[in-house]
């Protein structure tokens, strides 16, 4: 029953977390615990939100984390599903090379 003019035009990090974390806990984390690899394609705010949750960072700390556009972020998890490290995948600037490297990494 809200007037559309009263709705926010953006989504906060907390809004994103309320949407994303249940999906992480119900769908993605169980796959990692089974030893499977997953490919998550998302926008900056979703990645930042998930990293904040996985790294247990407060609001000030997550603001210090840079999320690069268009560079795959590779996350490594232990057997219990805890994030143990993350780094950006580096590659040659040719799209074909990038796609092949990403597919070889993600697919068994």
Short mmCIF file of N, CA and C in Angstrom, two decimals:
data_model
loop_
_atom_site.label_atom_id
_atom_site.label_comp_id
_atom_site.label_asym_id
_atom_site.label_seq_id
_atom_site.Cartn_x
_atom_site.Cartn_y
_atom_site.Cartn_z
N UNK A 1 0.79 -1.20 0.00
CA UNK A 1 0.00 0.00 0.00
C UNK A 1 0.83 1.26 0.00
N UNK A 2 2.12 1.16 -0.29
CA UNK A 2 2.96 2.36 -0.30
C UNK A 2 2.88 3.07 -1.64
N UNK A 3 3.03 4.36 -1.56
CA UNK A 3 3.13 5.16 -2.77
C UNK A 3 4.49 4.87 -3.40
N UNK A 4 4.55 4.55 -4.70
CA UNK A 4 5.84 4.25 -5.34
C UNK A 4 6.89 5.34 -5.15
N UNK A 5 6.47 6.56 -4.95
CA UNK A 5 7.43 7.66 -4.72
C UNK A 5 8.10 7.55 -3.35
N UNK A 6 7.49 6.78 -2.43
CA UNK A 6 8.06 6.61 -1.09
C UNK A 6 9.04 5.45 -1.00
N UNK A 7 9.14 4.65 -2.05
CA UNK A 7 10.04 3.50 -2.05
C UNK A 7 11.47 3.96 -2.33
N UNK A 8 12.45 3.31 -1.70
CA UNK A 8 13.85 3.68 -1.97
C UNK A 8 14.24 3.33 -3.40
N UNK A 9 15.17 4.11 -3.94
CA UNK A 9 15.64 3.87 -5.30
C UNK A 9 16.88 2.98 -5.32
N UNK A 10 17.40 2.64 -4.17
CA UNK A 10 18.60 1.81 -4.08
C UNK A 10 18.39 0.72 -3.05
N UNK A 11 19.36 -0.18 -2.97
CA UNK A 11 19.31 -1.28 -2.00
C UNK A 11 20.56 -1.18 -1.14
N UNK A 12 20.39 -1.17 0.17
CA UNK A 12 21.53 -1.09 1.08
C UNK A 12 22.23 -2.44 1.17
N UNK A 13 23.39 -2.45 1.77
CA UNK A 13 24.12 -3.70 1.98
C UNK A 13 23.30 -4.64 2.88
N UNK A 14 22.64 -4.07 3.88
CA UNK A 14 21.82 -4.88 4.77
C UNK A 14 20.61 -5.47 4.03
N UNK A 15 20.01 -4.70 3.12
CA UNK A 15 18.91 -5.22 2.31
C UNK A 15 19.39 -6.40 1.48
N UNK A 16 20.57 -6.24 0.89
CA UNK A 16 21.13 -7.30 0.06
C UNK A 16 21.39 -8.55 0.89
N UNK A 17 21.91 -8.37 2.08
CA UNK A 17 22.19 -9.52 2.95
C UNK A 17 20.91 -10.26 3.33
N UNK A 18 19.85 -9.53 3.62
CA UNK A 18 18.58 -10.19 3.98
C UNK A 18 18.08 -11.08 2.84
N UNK A 19 18.39 -10.70 1.64
CA UNK A 19 17.98 -11.45 0.46
C UNK A 19 18.95 -12.58 0.14
N UNK A 20 20.25 -12.32 0.30
CA UNK A 20 21.29 -13.22 -0.16
C UNK A 20 21.67 -14.33 0.84
N UNK A 21 21.78 -14.00 2.09
CA UNK A 21 22.28 -14.96 3.08
C UNK A 21 21.42 -16.21 3.18
N UNK A 22 20.08 -16.12 3.16
CA UNK A 22 19.30 -17.37 3.16
C UNK A 22 19.60 -18.24 1.93
N UNK A 23 19.80 -17.63 0.79
CA UNK A 23 20.15 -18.37 -0.42
C UNK A 23 21.52 -19.03 -0.24
N UNK A 24 22.46 -18.32 0.36
CA UNK A 24 23.79 -18.87 0.62
C UNK A 24 23.67 -20.09 1.53
N UNK A 25 22.97 -19.93 2.64
CA UNK A 25 22.89 -20.99 3.64
C UNK A 25 22.11 -22.22 3.16
N UNK A 26 21.06 -21.99 2.36
CA UNK A 26 20.20 -23.09 1.93
C UNK A 26 20.68 -23.78 0.65
N UNK A 27 21.30 -23.02 -0.25
CA UNK A 27 21.63 -23.57 -1.57
C UNK A 27 23.12 -23.70 -1.84
N UNK A 28 23.88 -22.66 -1.58
CA UNK A 28 25.29 -22.66 -1.98
C UNK A 28 26.20 -23.35 -0.97
N UNK A 29 26.10 -23.01 0.30
CA UNK A 29 26.99 -23.59 1.32
C UNK A 29 26.91 -25.12 1.36
N UNK A 30 25.71 -25.71 1.28
CA UNK A 30 25.66 -27.19 1.27
C UNK A 30 26.43 -27.81 0.11
N UNK A 31 26.40 -27.17 -1.05
CA UNK A 31 27.16 -27.69 -2.19
C UNK A 31 28.66 -27.66 -1.91
N UNK A 32 29.14 -26.59 -1.30
CA UNK A 32 30.56 -26.50 -0.95
C UNK A 32 30.95 -27.58 0.05
N UNK A 33 30.07 -27.83 1.01
CA UNK A 33 30.35 -28.87 2.01
C UNK A 33 30.40 -30.26 1.39
N UNK A 34 29.74 -30.42 0.24
CA UNK A 34 29.81 -31.70 -0.50
C UNK A 34 31.06 -31.77 -1.37
N UNK A 35 31.88 -30.71 -1.34
CA UNK A 35 33.10 -30.68 -2.13
C UNK A 35 32.90 -30.20 -3.56
N UNK A 36 31.75 -29.66 -3.86
CA UNK A 36 31.48 -29.18 -5.21
C UNK A 36 31.95 -27.74 -5.38
N UNK A 37 32.23 -27.39 -6.63
CA UNK A 37 32.57 -26.02 -6.97
C UNK A 37 31.32 -25.32 -7.47
N UNK A 38 31.19 -24.06 -7.14
CA UNK A 38 30.05 -23.30 -7.64
C UNK A 38 30.55 -22.02 -8.29
N UNK A 39 29.77 -21.54 -9.22
CA UNK A 39 30.06 -20.28 -9.89
C UNK A 39 28.92 -19.33 -9.55
N UNK A 40 29.24 -18.27 -8.88
CA UNK A 40 28.26 -17.25 -8.51
C UNK A 40 28.54 -16.01 -9.34
N UNK A 41 27.56 -15.59 -10.09
CA UNK A 41 27.68 -14.38 -10.90
C UNK A 41 26.77 -13.35 -10.27
N UNK A 42 27.33 -12.22 -9.84
CA UNK A 42 26.54 -11.23 -9.11
C UNK A 42 27.12 -9.84 -9.29
N UNK A 43 26.38 -8.86 -8.83
CA UNK A 43 26.86 -7.48 -8.90
C UNK A 43 27.66 -7.15 -7.65
N UNK A 44 28.31 -6.00 -7.70
CA UNK A 44 29.23 -5.56 -6.65
C UNK A 44 28.62 -5.66 -5.25
N UNK A 45 27.42 -5.13 -5.07
CA UNK A 45 26.83 -5.09 -3.74
C UNK A 45 26.56 -6.49 -3.20
N UNK A 46 26.18 -7.42 -4.06
CA UNK A 46 25.95 -8.79 -3.62
C UNK A 46 27.24 -9.46 -3.18
N UNK A 47 28.30 -9.27 -3.95
CA UNK A 47 29.60 -9.85 -3.59
C UNK A 47 30.11 -9.25 -2.29
N UNK A 48 30.00 -7.93 -2.16
CA UNK A 48 30.43 -7.25 -0.93
C UNK A 48 29.63 -7.77 0.26
N UNK A 49 28.34 -7.93 0.08
CA UNK A 49 27.47 -8.41 1.14
C UNK A 49 27.86 -9.82 1.58
N UNK A 50 28.11 -10.69 0.62
CA UNK A 50 28.49 -12.06 0.94
C UNK A 50 29.86 -12.10 1.62
N UNK A 51 30.81 -11.34 1.14
CA UNK A 51 32.13 -11.30 1.80
C UNK A 51 32.02 -10.78 3.22
N UNK A 52 31.20 -9.76 3.43
CA UNK A 52 31.03 -9.25 4.78
C UNK A 52 30.52 -10.34 5.71
N UNK A 53 29.56 -11.10 5.23
CA UNK A 53 28.99 -12.20 6.01
C UNK A 53 30.03 -13.30 6.25
N UNK A 54 30.70 -13.73 5.19
CA UNK A 54 31.65 -14.86 5.30
C UNK A 54 32.89 -14.51 6.11
N UNK A 55 33.32 -13.26 6.06
CA UNK A 55 34.53 -12.84 6.78
C UNK A 55 34.22 -12.24 8.15
N UNK A 56 32.93 -12.16 8.48
CA UNK A 56 32.50 -11.59 9.77
C UNK A 56 33.03 -10.17 9.96
N UNK A 57 32.88 -9.34 8.92
CA UNK A 57 33.39 -7.97 8.97
C UNK A 57 32.29 -7.00 9.41
N UNK A 58 32.70 -5.98 10.15
CA UNK A 58 31.74 -4.95 10.51
C UNK A 58 31.60 -3.96 9.35
N UNK A 59 30.72 -3.00 9.51
CA UNK A 59 30.42 -2.06 8.43
C UNK A 59 31.65 -1.25 8.01
N UNK A 60 32.45 -0.82 8.97
CA UNK A 60 33.64 -0.04 8.65
C UNK A 60 34.67 -0.88 7.89
N UNK A 61 34.83 -2.13 8.28
CA UNK A 61 35.84 -3.00 7.66
C UNK A 61 35.47 -3.37 6.22
N UNK A 62 34.20 -3.63 5.96
CA UNK A 62 33.82 -4.03 4.60
C UNK A 62 33.98 -2.87 3.63
N UNK A 63 33.91 -1.65 4.12
CA UNK A 63 34.11 -0.49 3.26
C UNK A 63 35.54 -0.41 2.75
N UNK A 64 36.46 -1.08 3.42
CA UNK A 64 37.87 -1.09 3.01
C UNK A 64 38.17 -2.16 1.96
N UNK A 65 37.22 -3.04 1.71
CA UNK A 65 37.41 -4.13 0.75
C UNK A 65 37.03 -3.64 -0.65
N UNK A 66 37.93 -3.81 -1.60
CA UNK A 66 37.67 -3.42 -2.98
C UNK A 66 37.13 -4.60 -3.75
N UNK A 67 36.01 -4.39 -4.43
CA UNK A 67 35.43 -5.40 -5.29
C UNK A 67 35.70 -4.94 -6.72
N UNK A 68 36.49 -5.68 -7.44
CA UNK A 68 36.86 -5.30 -8.81
C UNK A 68 35.78 -5.70 -9.79
N UNK A 69 35.54 -4.84 -10.74
CA UNK A 69 34.53 -5.11 -11.76
C UNK A 69 35.12 -5.97 -12.87
N UNK A 70 34.42 -7.03 -13.22
CA UNK A 70 34.81 -7.85 -14.35
C UNK A 70 35.98 -8.79 -14.10
N UNK A 71 36.43 -8.92 -12.87
CA UNK A 71 37.51 -9.86 -12.54
C UNK A 71 36.96 -10.92 -11.60
N UNK A 72 37.01 -12.18 -11.99
CA UNK A 72 36.49 -13.23 -11.12
C UNK A 72 37.23 -13.28 -9.78
N UNK A 73 36.45 -13.40 -8.73
CA UNK A 73 36.97 -13.51 -7.38
C UNK A 73 36.88 -14.99 -6.99
N UNK A 74 38.02 -15.62 -6.79
CA UNK A 74 38.07 -17.04 -6.46
C UNK A 74 38.16 -17.19 -4.94
N UNK A 75 37.19 -17.89 -4.38
CA UNK A 75 37.14 -18.11 -2.94
C UNK A 75 37.42 -19.57 -2.64
N UNK A 76 38.21 -19.82 -1.62
CA UNK A 76 38.53 -21.18 -1.19
C UNK A 76 37.90 -21.41 0.18
N UNK A 77 37.30 -22.59 0.34
CA UNK A 77 36.61 -22.94 1.58
C UNK A 77 37.18 -24.22 2.16
N UNK A 78 37.10 -24.35 3.48
CA UNK A 78 37.53 -25.60 4.10
C UNK A 78 36.38 -26.61 4.06
N UNK A 79 36.60 -27.79 4.62
CA UNK A 79 35.60 -28.86 4.56
C UNK A 79 34.31 -28.51 5.31
N UNK A 80 34.39 -27.56 6.23
CA UNK A 80 33.20 -27.16 6.98
C UNK A 80 32.45 -26.01 6.30
N UNK A 81 32.98 -25.54 5.18
CA UNK A 81 32.33 -24.45 4.46
C UNK A 81 32.75 -23.07 4.89
N UNK A 82 33.84 -22.98 5.66
CA UNK A 82 34.35 -21.68 6.08
C UNK A 82 35.27 -21.10 5.01
N UNK A 83 35.14 -19.83 4.74
CA UNK A 83 36.01 -19.15 3.79
C UNK A 83 37.41 -19.06 4.37
N UNK A 84 38.40 -19.60 3.66
CA UNK A 84 39.78 -19.56 4.16
C UNK A 84 40.66 -18.60 3.38
N UNK A 85 40.31 -18.30 2.13
CA UNK A 85 41.07 -17.32 1.36
C UNK A 85 40.27 -16.89 0.14
N UNK A 86 40.65 -15.73 -0.38
CA UNK A 86 40.07 -15.28 -1.64
C UNK A 86 41.08 -14.42 -2.37
N UNK A 87 41.03 -14.49 -3.70
CA UNK A 87 41.93 -13.69 -4.53
C UNK A 87 41.30 -13.52 -5.90
N UNK A 88 41.78 -12.56 -6.64
CA UNK A 88 41.27 -12.33 -7.98
C UNK A 88 42.01 -13.19 -8.98
N UNK A 89 41.26 -13.73 -9.93
CA UNK A 89 41.84 -14.52 -11.01
C UNK A 89 42.46 -13.55 -12.01
N UNK A 90 43.72 -13.73 -12.32
CA UNK A 90 44.41 -12.86 -13.30
C UNK A 90 44.45 -13.57 -14.64
N UNK A 91 44.35 -12.82 -15.72
CA UNK A 91 44.36 -13.43 -17.04
C UNK A 91 44.74 -12.43 -18.11
N UNK A 92 44.95 -12.95 -19.31
CA UNK A 92 45.23 -12.10 -20.47
C UNK A 92 43.95 -11.35 -20.83
N UNK A 93 44.07 -10.19 -21.45
CA UNK A 93 42.87 -9.39 -21.72
C UNK A 93 42.01 -9.86 -22.90
N UNK A 94 42.30 -11.01 -23.49
CA UNK A 94 41.50 -11.49 -24.61
C UNK A 94 40.31 -12.28 -24.08
N UNK A 95 39.11 -11.95 -24.55
CA UNK A 95 37.90 -12.57 -24.05
C UNK A 95 37.92 -14.09 -24.19
N UNK A 96 38.40 -14.59 -25.34
CA UNK A 96 38.43 -16.04 -25.55
C UNK A 96 39.32 -16.71 -24.51
N UNK A 97 40.50 -16.13 -24.25
CA UNK A 97 41.40 -16.68 -23.24
C UNK A 97 40.74 -16.67 -21.86
N UNK A 98 40.06 -15.57 -21.54
CA UNK A 98 39.41 -15.43 -20.24
C UNK A 98 38.33 -16.48 -20.06
N UNK A 99 37.51 -16.65 -21.05
CA UNK A 99 36.42 -17.61 -20.98
C UNK A 99 36.95 -19.02 -20.82
N UNK A 100 37.96 -19.40 -21.59
CA UNK A 100 38.52 -20.74 -21.50
C UNK A 100 39.13 -21.00 -20.12
N UNK A 101 39.85 -20.04 -19.60
CA UNK A 101 40.48 -20.21 -18.29
C UNK A 101 39.41 -20.36 -17.20
N UNK A 102 38.38 -19.55 -17.27
CA UNK A 102 37.32 -19.62 -16.27
C UNK A 102 36.58 -20.95 -16.35
N UNK A 103 36.28 -21.41 -17.56
CA UNK A 103 35.58 -22.68 -17.72
C UNK A 103 36.44 -23.85 -17.24
N UNK A 104 37.74 -23.84 -17.53
CA UNK A 104 38.62 -24.92 -17.06
C UNK A 104 38.69 -24.95 -15.55
N UNK A 105 38.64 -23.78 -14.93
CA UNK A 105 38.71 -23.72 -13.46
C UNK A 105 37.41 -24.22 -12.84
N UNK A 106 36.29 -23.80 -13.39
CA UNK A 106 34.99 -24.07 -12.76
C UNK A 106 34.42 -25.45 -13.06
N UNK A 107 34.71 -25.97 -14.22
CA UNK A 107 34.12 -27.25 -14.60
C UNK A 107 35.08 -28.39 -14.32
N UNK A 108 34.55 -29.51 -13.84
CA UNK A 108 35.43 -30.64 -13.52
C UNK A 108 36.01 -31.28 -14.77
#
